[in-house]
Amino acid sequence: MSRQIKKALVTGADGFIGSHLVDLLLSKGITVRALSQYNSFNNWGWLEGNNHPMLEVVCGDVRDASFCRHISEGVDTIFHLAALIAIPYSYLAPESYVDTNITGTLNMCQAARDNGVARIVVTSTSEVYGTAQYVPIDESHPRQPQSPYSATKIGADAIAKSFYNAFGLPVVIARPFNTYGPRQSARAIIPTIISQIANGERKIKVGDLRPTRDFNYVSDTCHGFLALAQAEGVEGEEINIATGTEVTMAETLRLIAEIMEQDVEYVVDPQRLRPGKSEVFRLCGDNKKICSLTDWKPEISLREGLSRTIQWFCDPANLQRYKSNIYNR
């Protein structure tokens, strides 16, 4: 029997995955308190225009412990997604990543503990594994901090796990592999390619096309989060959300061009290349653990997911939000 969720807090709810998770939770009849990062424009990111009666949007910052304690009151489940995630920017501003990813996770875990929250799902990333030493990558794979971003996520995972071991905090560490879909930032490979092609470019600027990735369509990732929040007996576990398949960047880009029916040329843009030892060349996740502990399984194929993503980006109202001619770190 799965645990029931009545009221959830989603941090990072104004972002790509967070906003989709909010939509999923609301569709399940769950009341949602959604954290949007505070800004003077009062902009709620991808939550703009969402007027669902069971949605409460709050603005603030996970770097403030008092604020985290305040927004965690009265909820039974926390989905902690708030993080700085852009790998290139982490080379320039590593301290910001420590503050948000490590200290922010510490603050949310302490807040969950203080308020007696029944379950907190902390978001990890496949980047903590670095380049695969073996595939598929299971949860026992060594951690390899190949960027300041991945180092801070390893630290955040350790903080969360320590709260389980030291204080019995009912935490689950969800480790999604490469999520893509509508609303994703143009800093990521799939939206940057789609947006360039959709804007009429025929010489598409890219980074290294050799690495492989295990791409999760965003709805599959969100259903994985929900499954881990509802499952019994998973406290203290680190659990991959992965398809168990891998595809090279080059193959992915060829598939995008085929679906969009465009003949394009790919050119390597040096500023899009990671430092040599920082590039993660192979990611392919083992999903046996989540499939054994829950009823989750990936539903959306790469072709279908890309088709949905392309359709969304090609809507002029959506495409105009993206500056395809500017590389977004």
XYZ file of C-alpha atoms in Angstrom:
329
model
C 0.000 0.000 0.000
C 1.463 3.361 -1.023
C 1.628 6.305 1.361
C -0.809 9.123 0.748
C 0.243 12.689 -0.011
C -2.167 15.437 0.951
C -0.036 18.575 0.857
C 3.375 18.849 -0.790
C 6.065 21.500 -0.945
C 8.035 21.669 -4.196
C 11.223 23.733 -4.141
C 12.553 24.819 -7.518
C 8.951 24.709 -8.671
C 9.416 27.586 -11.109
C 11.978 25.643 -13.139
C 11.806 23.046 -15.877
C 11.278 19.782 -13.974
C 9.730 21.466 -10.949
C 6.905 23.066 -12.907
C 6.065 19.755 -14.583
C 6.071 18.045 -11.181
C 3.684 20.691 -9.854
C 1.342 19.966 -12.775
C 1.481 16.228 -12.043
C 0.795 16.616 -8.330
C -2.145 18.945 -8.947
C -3.573 16.459 -11.455
C -3.522 13.854 -8.657
C -5.561 16.074 -6.337
C -2.596 17.005 -4.136
C -2.431 20.495 -2.637
C 0.883 22.108 -3.610
C 2.959 24.870 -2.058
C 5.399 25.848 -4.801
C 8.624 27.738 -4.126
C 9.708 30.224 -6.776
C 13.055 31.920 -6.293
C 12.542 35.434 -4.972
C 13.090 38.240 -7.475
C 12.033 41.867 -7.623
C 10.065 41.282 -10.830
C 7.670 38.948 -8.963
C 8.174 36.503 -11.788
C 7.194 32.898 -11.129
C 9.097 31.351 -14.013
C 7.231 28.429 -15.581
C 4.482 28.780 -12.962
C 3.334 32.045 -14.550
C -0.305 31.749 -15.527
C -0.968 28.680 -13.371
C -4.034 29.673 -11.342
C -4.993 26.239 -10.053
C -7.072 26.595 -6.858
C -4.938 23.997 -5.028
C -1.681 25.799 -5.837
C 0.021 28.245 -3.467
C 3.092 30.005 -4.868
C 5.615 31.428 -2.411
C 8.776 33.356 -3.270
C 12.033 32.995 -1.401
C 15.415 31.289 -1.321
C 16.542 27.905 0.043
C 19.777 29.522 1.206
C 17.835 31.059 4.115
C 17.278 28.542 6.921
C 14.485 30.487 8.629
C 12.577 30.794 5.389
C 12.935 27.039 4.703
C 11.547 26.262 8.140
C 8.612 28.597 7.505
C 7.567 27.156 4.136
C 7.887 23.561 5.401
C 5.191 24.020 8.026
C 1.996 22.066 7.455
C 3.182 19.848 4.594
C 3.552 16.069 4.726
C 5.908 15.736 1.744
C 8.743 17.822 0.356
C 10.150 17.527 -3.144
C 13.460 19.381 -3.004
C 14.477 20.337 -6.539
C 15.882 23.834 -6.008
C 19.488 23.950 -7.251
C 21.941 25.657 -9.529
C 22.400 23.128 -12.326
C 24.260 24.687 -15.269
C 27.625 22.928 -15.454
C 29.499 25.607 -17.472
C 28.508 28.351 -15.039
C 29.777 26.252 -12.131
C 33.322 26.683 -13.479
C 32.919 30.454 -13.069
C 30.880 30.668 -9.865
C 31.524 27.562 -7.724
C 30.778 29.300 -4.440
C 27.238 30.020 -5.608
C 26.767 26.288 -6.173
C 28.016 25.439 -2.698
C 25.613 27.972 -1.166
C 22.551 26.838 -3.113
C 23.114 23.122 -3.576
C 24.803 22.106 -0.329
C 23.635 24.745 2.146
C 20.181 24.820 0.541
C 19.824 21.059 0.970
C 21.048 21.296 4.570
C 18.427 23.962 5.251
C 15.617 21.911 3.729
C 16.604 18.752 5.610
C 16.765 20.652 8.895
C 13.416 22.281 8.163
C 11.857 18.901 7.366
C 13.226 17.513 10.616
C 12.049 20.475 12.709
C 8.535 20.311 11.250
C 8.118 16.530 11.351
C 7.676 16.157 7.590
C 6.777 12.568 6.741
C 8.879 12.283 3.557
C 11.434 14.460 1.791
C 12.593 13.556 -1.702
C 15.972 15.163 -2.406
C 16.987 15.557 -6.039
C 20.391 14.247 -7.055
C 21.791 13.900 -10.590
C 23.522 11.297 -12.735
C 26.442 13.739 -12.956
C 27.580 12.529 -9.517
C 28.757 9.306 -11.181
C 30.977 11.031 -13.735
C 32.073 9.037 -16.774
C 30.827 5.468 -16.395
C 33.356 2.964 -15.059
C 30.812 0.280 -15.981
C 27.317 0.209 -17.476
C 24.569 0.201 -16.667
C 25.424 2.504 -13.764
C 23.821 1.279 -10.551
C 23.574 3.144 -7.276
C 26.831 1.593 -6.005
C 28.889 3.151 -8.805
C 31.751 5.344 -7.491
C 31.096 9.089 -7.261
C 33.399 11.187 -9.444
C 33.220 14.989 -9.078
C 34.180 16.074 -12.599
C 32.744 19.597 -12.257
C 32.059 21.980 -9.357
C 28.366 21.351 -10.014
C 28.661 17.590 -9.592
C 30.855 18.044 -6.518
C 28.163 20.122 -4.823
C 25.487 17.571 -5.684
C 27.632 14.801 -4.176
C 27.903 16.975 -1.078
C 24.155 17.616 -1.017
C 23.434 13.890 -1.289
C 25.800 13.239 1.617
C 24.073 15.878 3.750
C 20.683 14.300 3.059
C 21.957 10.783 3.779
C 23.558 11.974 7.026
C 20.201 13.302 8.235
C 18.729 9.844 7.692
C 21.566 8.101 9.501
C 21.932 10.599 12.345
C 18.353 11.720 12.929
C 16.106 9.205 11.151
C 14.881 11.828 8.692
C 12.603 10.033 6.190
C 14.600 11.109 3.135
C 14.797 9.489 -0.294
C 17.477 10.570 -2.760
C 16.083 10.548 -6.293
C 18.775 10.442 -8.975
C 17.322 11.252 -12.415
C 19.455 10.812 -15.478
C 19.245 13.318 -18.340
C 15.769 14.825 -18.293
C 14.495 16.706 -21.353
C 11.223 18.075 -22.646
C 9.143 21.260 -22.949
C 10.317 24.241 -20.860
C 13.916 23.025 -20.561
C 16.595 25.706 -20.444
C 18.379 26.409 -23.717
C 21.700 25.732 -21.954
C 20.936 21.987 -22.479
C 21.850 20.157 -25.681
C 18.369 19.153 -26.905
C 16.623 22.551 -26.613
C 19.611 24.467 -27.952
C 19.613 22.338 -31.112
C 15.842 22.476 -31.564
C 15.686 26.236 -31.022
C 18.500 26.919 -33.477
C 16.847 24.821 -36.192
C 13.402 26.285 -35.447
C 14.866 29.788 -35.855
C 16.127 28.947 -39.326
C 19.782 28.215 -38.555
C 21.427 25.620 -40.791
C 24.858 25.625 -39.181
C 24.086 24.408 -35.682
C 26.541 25.271 -32.924
C 27.256 22.368 -30.579
C 29.821 21.026 -28.151
C 31.330 17.528 -28.127
C 29.067 15.042 -29.932
C 30.810 11.887 -28.703
C 29.370 11.512 -25.184
C 26.389 9.259 -24.525
C 23.420 10.090 -22.356
C 20.439 8.260 -20.858
C 17.590 10.601 -21.762
C 14.424 10.672 -19.631
C 11.370 12.464 -20.940
C 10.202 14.900 -18.268
C 6.885 13.178 -17.554
C 8.736 9.935 -16.812
C 11.074 11.748 -14.443
C 8.169 13.363 -12.611
C 6.300 10.078 -12.265
C 9.534 8.669 -10.831
C 9.588 11.403 -8.185
C 5.976 10.715 -7.277
C 6.557 6.950 -7.094
C 9.471 7.452 -4.690
C 7.426 9.823 -2.546
C 4.623 7.293 -2.242
C 6.620 4.078 -1.854
C 6.903 2.435 1.547
C 10.232 1.335 2.986
C 12.540 3.409 0.768
C 13.759 5.863 3.400
C 17.525 6.362 3.308
C 17.845 4.962 -0.216
C 19.527 6.509 -3.249
C 17.561 5.545 -6.342
C 18.199 6.080 -10.055
C 15.470 7.269 -12.400
C 16.778 6.044 -15.749
C 15.718 4.320 -18.955
C 18.659 1.910 -19.055
C 19.535 2.969 -22.608
C 22.162 5.326 -24.006
C 22.534 7.360 -27.166
C 25.344 9.569 -28.386
C 24.881 13.298 -28.760
C 25.536 12.887 -32.486
C 22.791 10.274 -32.834
C 20.403 12.459 -30.858
C 21.046 15.445 -33.066
C 20.577 13.422 -36.238
C 17.231 12.234 -34.889
C 16.167 15.807 -34.101
C 17.044 16.950 -37.638
C 15.178 13.960 -39.098
C 12.031 14.682 -37.097
C 12.206 18.372 -38.010
C 12.857 17.405 -41.655
C 15.816 19.733 -41.978
C 19.200 19.239 -43.590
C 21.642 20.905 -41.207
C 25.350 21.027 -40.532
C 26.788 20.799 -37.038
C 29.794 22.920 -36.125
C 31.721 22.698 -32.874
C 31.645 25.889 -30.819
C 34.728 25.896 -28.537
C 32.941 27.735 -25.730
C 30.485 24.830 -25.491
C 33.245 22.310 -24.737
C 33.939 21.270 -21.164
C 37.522 21.109 -19.889
C 38.992 17.716 -20.859
C 38.852 16.003 -17.472
C 35.441 17.489 -16.735
C 33.528 15.980 -19.648
C 31.333 13.020 -18.722
C 31.684 10.744 -21.723
C 29.264 7.970 -20.881
C 26.026 7.777 -18.903
C 23.647 4.815 -18.942
C 21.616 4.156 -15.821
C 20.502 0.943 -14.147
C 16.813 1.254 -13.213
C 16.360 -2.146 -11.569
C 16.119 -0.633 -8.096
C 13.275 1.795 -8.781
C 11.432 -0.811 -10.822
C 11.689 -3.317 -7.957
C 10.650 -0.852 -5.237
C 7.817 0.867 -7.129
C 5.557 0.297 -10.118
C 7.447 2.943 -12.121
C 8.804 2.269 -15.582
C 9.785 4.600 -18.438
C 6.864 5.136 -20.808
C 8.044 7.625 -23.449
C 10.509 6.591 -26.170
C 13.232 8.994 -27.266
C 11.594 9.573 -30.657
C 8.213 10.261 -29.092
C 9.712 12.509 -26.421
C 11.710 14.477 -28.968
C 8.638 14.863 -31.166
C 6.660 16.304 -28.263
C 9.544 18.590 -27.326
C 9.989 19.828 -30.892
C 6.263 20.521 -31.205
C 6.362 22.622 -28.041
C 9.465 24.596 -29.026
C 8.134 25.260 -32.525
C 5.113 27.070 -31.129
C 6.046 30.740 -31.753
C 4.800 31.751 -28.306
C 7.270 29.346 -26.727
C 10.149 29.821 -29.152
C 10.250 33.584 -28.586
C 11.238 32.965 -24.957
C 14.588 31.553 -26.114
C 17.642 33.422 -27.420
C 19.034 30.756 -29.712
C 21.802 33.025 -30.964
C 23.284 33.443 -27.487
C 25.101 30.624 -25.708
C 23.531 30.298 -22.273
C 25.964 29.040 -19.669
